[in-house]
PDB file of C-alpha atoms in Angstrom:
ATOM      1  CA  UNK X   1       9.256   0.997  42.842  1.00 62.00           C
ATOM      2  CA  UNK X   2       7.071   2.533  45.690  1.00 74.00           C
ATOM      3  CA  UNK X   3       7.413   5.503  44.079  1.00 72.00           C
ATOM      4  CA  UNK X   4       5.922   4.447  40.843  1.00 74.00           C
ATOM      5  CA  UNK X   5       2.713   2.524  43.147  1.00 80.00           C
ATOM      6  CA  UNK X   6       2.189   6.401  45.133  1.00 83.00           C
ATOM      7  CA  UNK X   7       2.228   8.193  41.461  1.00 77.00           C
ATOM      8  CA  UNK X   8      -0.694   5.416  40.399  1.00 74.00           C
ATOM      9  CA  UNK X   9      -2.258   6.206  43.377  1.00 84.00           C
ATOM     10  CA  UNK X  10      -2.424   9.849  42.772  1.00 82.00           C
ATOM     11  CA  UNK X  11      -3.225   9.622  39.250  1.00 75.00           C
ATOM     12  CA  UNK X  12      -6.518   7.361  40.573  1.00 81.00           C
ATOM     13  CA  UNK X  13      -7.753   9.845  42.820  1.00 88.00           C
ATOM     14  CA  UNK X  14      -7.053  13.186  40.679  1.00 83.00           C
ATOM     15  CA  UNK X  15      -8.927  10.894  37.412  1.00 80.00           C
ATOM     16  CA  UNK X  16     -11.882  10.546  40.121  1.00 89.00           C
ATOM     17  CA  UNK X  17     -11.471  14.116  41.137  1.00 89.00           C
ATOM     18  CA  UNK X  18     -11.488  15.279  37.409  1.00 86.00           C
ATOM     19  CA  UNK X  19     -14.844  13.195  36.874  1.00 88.00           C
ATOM     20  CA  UNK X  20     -16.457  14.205  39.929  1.00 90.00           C
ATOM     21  CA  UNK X  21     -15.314  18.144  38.862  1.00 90.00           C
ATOM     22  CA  UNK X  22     -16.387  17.490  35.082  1.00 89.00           C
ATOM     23  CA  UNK X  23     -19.874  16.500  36.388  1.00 92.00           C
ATOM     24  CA  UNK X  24     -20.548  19.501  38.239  1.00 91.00           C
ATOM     25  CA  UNK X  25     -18.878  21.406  35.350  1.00 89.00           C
ATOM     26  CA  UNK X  26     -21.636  20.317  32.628  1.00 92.00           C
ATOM     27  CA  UNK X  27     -24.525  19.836  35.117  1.00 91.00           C
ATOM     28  CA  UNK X  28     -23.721  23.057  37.468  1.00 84.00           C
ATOM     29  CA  UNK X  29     -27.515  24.498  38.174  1.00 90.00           C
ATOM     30  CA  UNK X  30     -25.773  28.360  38.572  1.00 87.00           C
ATOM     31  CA  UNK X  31     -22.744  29.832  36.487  1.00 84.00           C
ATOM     32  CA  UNK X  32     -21.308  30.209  39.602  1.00 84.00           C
ATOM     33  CA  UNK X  33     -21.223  26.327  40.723  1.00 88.00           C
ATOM     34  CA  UNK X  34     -19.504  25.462  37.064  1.00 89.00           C
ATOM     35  CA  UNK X  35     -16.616  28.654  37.521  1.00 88.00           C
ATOM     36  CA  UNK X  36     -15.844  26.895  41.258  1.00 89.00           C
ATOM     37  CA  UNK X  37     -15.652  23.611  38.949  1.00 90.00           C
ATOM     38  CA  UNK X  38     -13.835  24.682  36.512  1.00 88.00           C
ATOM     39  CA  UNK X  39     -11.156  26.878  39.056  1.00 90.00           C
ATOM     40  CA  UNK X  40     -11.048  23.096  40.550  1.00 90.00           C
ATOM     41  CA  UNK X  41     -10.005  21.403  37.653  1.00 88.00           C
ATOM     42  CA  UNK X  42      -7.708  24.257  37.375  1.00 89.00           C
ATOM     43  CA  UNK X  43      -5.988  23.652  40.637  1.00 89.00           C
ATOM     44  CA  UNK X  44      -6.014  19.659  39.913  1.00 89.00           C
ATOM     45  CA  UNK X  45      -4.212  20.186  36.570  1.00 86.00           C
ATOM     46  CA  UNK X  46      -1.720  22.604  38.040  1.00 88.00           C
ATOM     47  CA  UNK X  47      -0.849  19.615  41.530  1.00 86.00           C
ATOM     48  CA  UNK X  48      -0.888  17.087  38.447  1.00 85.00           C
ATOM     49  CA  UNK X  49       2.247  18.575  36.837  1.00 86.00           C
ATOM     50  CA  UNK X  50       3.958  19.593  39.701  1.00 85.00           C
ATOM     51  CA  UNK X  51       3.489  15.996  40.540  1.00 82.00           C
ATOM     52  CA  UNK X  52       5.080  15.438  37.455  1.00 82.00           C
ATOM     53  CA  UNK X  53       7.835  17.712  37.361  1.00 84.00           C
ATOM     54  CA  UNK X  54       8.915  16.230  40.795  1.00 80.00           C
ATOM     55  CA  UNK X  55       8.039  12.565  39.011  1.00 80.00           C
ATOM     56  CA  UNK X  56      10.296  13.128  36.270  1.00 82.00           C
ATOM     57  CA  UNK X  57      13.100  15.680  37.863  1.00 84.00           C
ATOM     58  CA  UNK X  58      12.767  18.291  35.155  1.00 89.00           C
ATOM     59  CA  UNK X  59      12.078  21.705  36.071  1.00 89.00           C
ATOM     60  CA  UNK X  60      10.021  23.455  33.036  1.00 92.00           C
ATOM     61  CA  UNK X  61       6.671  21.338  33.935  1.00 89.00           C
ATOM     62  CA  UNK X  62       7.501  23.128  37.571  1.00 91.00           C
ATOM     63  CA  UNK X  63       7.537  26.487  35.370  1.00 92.00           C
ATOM     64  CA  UNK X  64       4.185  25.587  33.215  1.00 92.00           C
ATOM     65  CA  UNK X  65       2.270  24.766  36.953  1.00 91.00           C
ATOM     66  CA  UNK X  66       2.996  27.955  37.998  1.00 93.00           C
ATOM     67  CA  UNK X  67       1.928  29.913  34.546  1.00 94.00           C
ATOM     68  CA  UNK X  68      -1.079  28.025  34.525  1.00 92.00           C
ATOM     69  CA  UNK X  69      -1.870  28.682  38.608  1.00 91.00           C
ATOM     70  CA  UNK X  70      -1.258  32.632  37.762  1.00 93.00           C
ATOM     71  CA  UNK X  71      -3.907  32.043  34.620  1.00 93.00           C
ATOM     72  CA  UNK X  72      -6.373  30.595  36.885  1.00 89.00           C
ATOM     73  CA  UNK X  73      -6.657  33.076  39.023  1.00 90.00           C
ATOM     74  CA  UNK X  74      -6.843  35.727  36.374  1.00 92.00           C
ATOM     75  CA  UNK X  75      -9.368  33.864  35.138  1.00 89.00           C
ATOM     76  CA  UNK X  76     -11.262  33.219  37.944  1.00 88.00           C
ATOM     77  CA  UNK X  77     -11.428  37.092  39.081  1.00 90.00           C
ATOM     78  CA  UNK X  78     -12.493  37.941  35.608  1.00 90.00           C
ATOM     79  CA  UNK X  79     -15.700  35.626  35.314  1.00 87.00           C
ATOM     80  CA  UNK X  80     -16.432  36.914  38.766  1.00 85.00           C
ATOM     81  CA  UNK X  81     -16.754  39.727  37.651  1.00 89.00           C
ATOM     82  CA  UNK X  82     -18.622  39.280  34.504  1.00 87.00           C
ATOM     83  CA  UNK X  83     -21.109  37.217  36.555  1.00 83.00           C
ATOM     84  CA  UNK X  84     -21.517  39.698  39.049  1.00 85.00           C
ATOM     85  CA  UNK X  85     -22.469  42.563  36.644  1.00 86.00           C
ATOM     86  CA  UNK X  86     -24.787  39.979  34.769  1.00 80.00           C
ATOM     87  CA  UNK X  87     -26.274  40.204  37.841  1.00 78.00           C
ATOM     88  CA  UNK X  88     -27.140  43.644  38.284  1.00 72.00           C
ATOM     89  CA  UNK X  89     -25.251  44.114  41.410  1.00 58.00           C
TER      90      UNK X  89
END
């Protein structure tokens, strides 16, 4: 049962994370504020199902974290680097 009251408490704080990460998202004054936002989100999702996977003892949302970590930093090195040669650099 304590188990069950430590997931809630998880799922709180990563739905107040999300929010706080969705604001800054939508609202971000630069491009580069709302790609560290969005990499966050990224990183919260991924801790989320590995949560999960350890929640429910099956191994493919283990597998699906680790696709989507790999994606996320793909994707996070490639708007880098579109925002650095929008910037003339």
């Amino acid at each position: 049962m304590s188990d069950m009251i430590e997931l809630l408490i998880f799922a709180v704080a990563y739905a107040f994370l999300a929010a706080l990460n969705f604001y800054r998202l939508m609202k971000g004054p630069t491009p580069a504020d709302r790609m560290v936002a969005g990499d966050s989100m990224d990183v919260l999702v991924c801790c989320a199902m590995v949560l999960y996977s350890l929640y429910s003892g099956r191994g493919i949302y283990l597998d699906i974290a680790i696709i989507c970590a790999m994606l996320g930093i793909v994707d996070t090195m490639l708007v880098a680097r579109y925002l650095e040669k929008e910037r003339g650099a």
